[in-house]
Short mmCIF file of C-alpha atoms in Angstrom, two decimals:
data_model
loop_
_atom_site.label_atom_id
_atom_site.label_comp_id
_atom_site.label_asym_id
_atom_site.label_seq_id
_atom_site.Cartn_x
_atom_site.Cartn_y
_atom_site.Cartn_z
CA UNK A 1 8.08 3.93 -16.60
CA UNK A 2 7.36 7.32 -15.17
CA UNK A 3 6.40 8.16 -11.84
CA UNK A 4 3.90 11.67 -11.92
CA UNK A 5 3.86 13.89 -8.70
CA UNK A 6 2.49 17.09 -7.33
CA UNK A 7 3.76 19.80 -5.44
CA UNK A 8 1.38 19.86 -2.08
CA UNK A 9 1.74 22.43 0.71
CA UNK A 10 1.81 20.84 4.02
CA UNK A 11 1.62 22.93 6.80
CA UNK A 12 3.40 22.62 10.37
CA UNK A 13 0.41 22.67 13.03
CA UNK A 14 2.99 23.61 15.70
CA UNK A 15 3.82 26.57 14.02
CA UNK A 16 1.12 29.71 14.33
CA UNK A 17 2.85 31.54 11.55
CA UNK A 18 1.08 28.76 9.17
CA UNK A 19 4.70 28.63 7.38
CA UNK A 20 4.70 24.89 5.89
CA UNK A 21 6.49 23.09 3.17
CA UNK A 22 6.28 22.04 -0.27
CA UNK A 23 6.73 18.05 -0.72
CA UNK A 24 5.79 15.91 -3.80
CA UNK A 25 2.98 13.77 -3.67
CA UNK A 26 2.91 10.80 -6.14
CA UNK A 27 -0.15 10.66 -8.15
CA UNK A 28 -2.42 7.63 -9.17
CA UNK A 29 -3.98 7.80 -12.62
CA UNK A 30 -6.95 6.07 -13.81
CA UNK A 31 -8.36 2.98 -12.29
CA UNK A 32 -6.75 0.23 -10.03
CA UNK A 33 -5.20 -2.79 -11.81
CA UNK A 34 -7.39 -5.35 -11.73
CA UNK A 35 -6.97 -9.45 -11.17
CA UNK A 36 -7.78 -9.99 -14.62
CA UNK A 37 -5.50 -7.10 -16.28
CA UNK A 38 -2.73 -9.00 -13.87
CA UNK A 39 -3.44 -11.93 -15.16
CA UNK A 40 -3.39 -10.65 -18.84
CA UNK A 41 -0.21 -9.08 -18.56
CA UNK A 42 1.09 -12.67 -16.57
CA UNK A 43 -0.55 -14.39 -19.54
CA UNK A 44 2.09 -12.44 -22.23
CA UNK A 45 5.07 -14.46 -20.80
CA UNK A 46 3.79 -17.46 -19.74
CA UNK A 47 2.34 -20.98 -20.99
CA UNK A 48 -0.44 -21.21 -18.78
CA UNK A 49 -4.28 -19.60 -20.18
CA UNK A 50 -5.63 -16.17 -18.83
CA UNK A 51 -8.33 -18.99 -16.93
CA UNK A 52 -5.11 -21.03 -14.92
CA UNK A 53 -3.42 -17.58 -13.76
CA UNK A 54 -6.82 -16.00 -12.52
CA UNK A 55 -7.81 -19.55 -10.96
CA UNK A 56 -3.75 -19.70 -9.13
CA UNK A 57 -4.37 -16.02 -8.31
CA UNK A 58 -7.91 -16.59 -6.50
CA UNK A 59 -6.93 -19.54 -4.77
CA UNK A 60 -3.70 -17.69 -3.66
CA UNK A 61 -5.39 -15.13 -1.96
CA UNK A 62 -7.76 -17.68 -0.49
CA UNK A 63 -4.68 -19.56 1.02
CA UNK A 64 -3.10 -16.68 1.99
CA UNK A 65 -6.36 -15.18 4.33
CA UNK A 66 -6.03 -18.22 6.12
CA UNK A 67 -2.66 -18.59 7.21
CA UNK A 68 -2.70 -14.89 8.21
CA UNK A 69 -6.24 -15.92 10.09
CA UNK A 70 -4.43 -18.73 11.30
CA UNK A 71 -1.59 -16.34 13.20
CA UNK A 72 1.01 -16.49 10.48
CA UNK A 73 2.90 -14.26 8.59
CA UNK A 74 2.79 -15.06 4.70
CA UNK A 75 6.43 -14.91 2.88
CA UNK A 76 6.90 -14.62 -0.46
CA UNK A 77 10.07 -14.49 -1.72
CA UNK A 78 11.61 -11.49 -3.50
CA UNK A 79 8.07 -9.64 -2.74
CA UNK A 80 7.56 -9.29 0.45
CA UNK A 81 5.62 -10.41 3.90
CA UNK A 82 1.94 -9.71 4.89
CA UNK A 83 1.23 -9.89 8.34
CA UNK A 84 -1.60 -8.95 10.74
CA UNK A 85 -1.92 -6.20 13.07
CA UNK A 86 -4.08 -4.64 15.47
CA UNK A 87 -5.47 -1.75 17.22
CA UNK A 88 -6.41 -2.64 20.60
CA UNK A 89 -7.61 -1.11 24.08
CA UNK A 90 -5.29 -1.70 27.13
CA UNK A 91 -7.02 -2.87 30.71
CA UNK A 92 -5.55 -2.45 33.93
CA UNK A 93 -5.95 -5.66 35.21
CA UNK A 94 -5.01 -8.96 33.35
CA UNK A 95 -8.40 -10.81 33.95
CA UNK A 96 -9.50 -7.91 31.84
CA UNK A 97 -7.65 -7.96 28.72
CA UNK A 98 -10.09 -10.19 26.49
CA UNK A 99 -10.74 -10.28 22.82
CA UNK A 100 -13.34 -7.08 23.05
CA UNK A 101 -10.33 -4.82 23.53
CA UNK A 102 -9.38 -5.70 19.89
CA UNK A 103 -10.76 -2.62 18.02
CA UNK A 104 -9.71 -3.43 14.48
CA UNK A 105 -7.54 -5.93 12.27
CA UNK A 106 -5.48 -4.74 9.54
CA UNK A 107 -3.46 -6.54 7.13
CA UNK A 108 0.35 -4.95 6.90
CA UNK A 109 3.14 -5.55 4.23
CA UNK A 110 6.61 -5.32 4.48
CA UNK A 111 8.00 -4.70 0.76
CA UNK A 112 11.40 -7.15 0.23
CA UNK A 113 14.07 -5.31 -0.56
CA UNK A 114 14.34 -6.93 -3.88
CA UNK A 115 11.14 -4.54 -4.97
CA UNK A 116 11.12 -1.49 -2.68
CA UNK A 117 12.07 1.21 -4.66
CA UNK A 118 15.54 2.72 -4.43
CA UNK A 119 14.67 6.29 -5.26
CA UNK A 120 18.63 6.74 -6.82
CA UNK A 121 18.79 3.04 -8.40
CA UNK A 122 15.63 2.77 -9.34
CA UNK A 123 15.26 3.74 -13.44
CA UNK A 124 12.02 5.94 -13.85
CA UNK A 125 11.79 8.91 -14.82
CA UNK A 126 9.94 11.59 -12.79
CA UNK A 127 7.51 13.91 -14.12
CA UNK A 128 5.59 17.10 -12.45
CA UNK A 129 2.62 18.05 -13.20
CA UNK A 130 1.18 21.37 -12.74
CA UNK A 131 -2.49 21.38 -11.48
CA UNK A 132 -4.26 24.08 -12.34
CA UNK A 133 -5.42 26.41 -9.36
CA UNK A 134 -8.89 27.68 -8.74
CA UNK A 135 -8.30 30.80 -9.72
CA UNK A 136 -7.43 29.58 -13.50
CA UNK A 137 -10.66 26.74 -13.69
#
């Protein structure tokens, strides 16, 4: 495995000077893994057909909405915990805290620690790439 950043200039706004720092930014490449390339890879050490894992994977997720809708949290060992969260609006008075204050709904996740990566334990290699500026395109 190898993990491919940038170098990205991020500047201070609290500084006038514009002085900032360089950090590296991980990079994503190519297109999001998709349920059925899961499923494919699930597929290469397992019994079950590429059909069972997407159906368990869909249903899963189906399960999973509702408990969260339903005002739980959603464990799974050794991955992690998805919870809800939300923006909201406060009132002043009590009478007038009702369900219109609630902006927007997001769904968070907590990583376990069994999967969070351990940037000193964890064995991939680190590349950087060098992006070519706008002067040299």
């Amino acid at each position: 495995m190898s993990v491919t950043f940038k170098k990205v200039l991020r500047k201070d706004p609290f500084h006038k000077d514009g002085t900032g720092k360089y950090y590296p930014q991980l990079i994503v490449w190519g297109k999001s893994a998709t349920l059925e390339s899961i499923a494919v890879q699930m597929k290469e050490s397992s019994s079950l057909t590429l059909g069972d894992i997407q159906s368990v994977i869909t249903n899963f997720v189906g399960a999973m909405r509702r408990e969260l809708f339903n005002g739980r949290s959603v464990n799974i060992d050794n991955f992690g915990v998805f919870s809800l969260s939300a923006t909201t609006e406060g009132s002043e008075k009590k009478d007038d805290c009702q369900s219109t204050k609630i902006r927007s709904v997001r769904i968070n996740f907590r990583a376990s620690s069994s999967i969070r990566p351990q940037v000193a334990a964890t064995p991939v290699s680190y590349t950087h790439l060098t992006l070519p500026t706008n002067r040299e395109v």
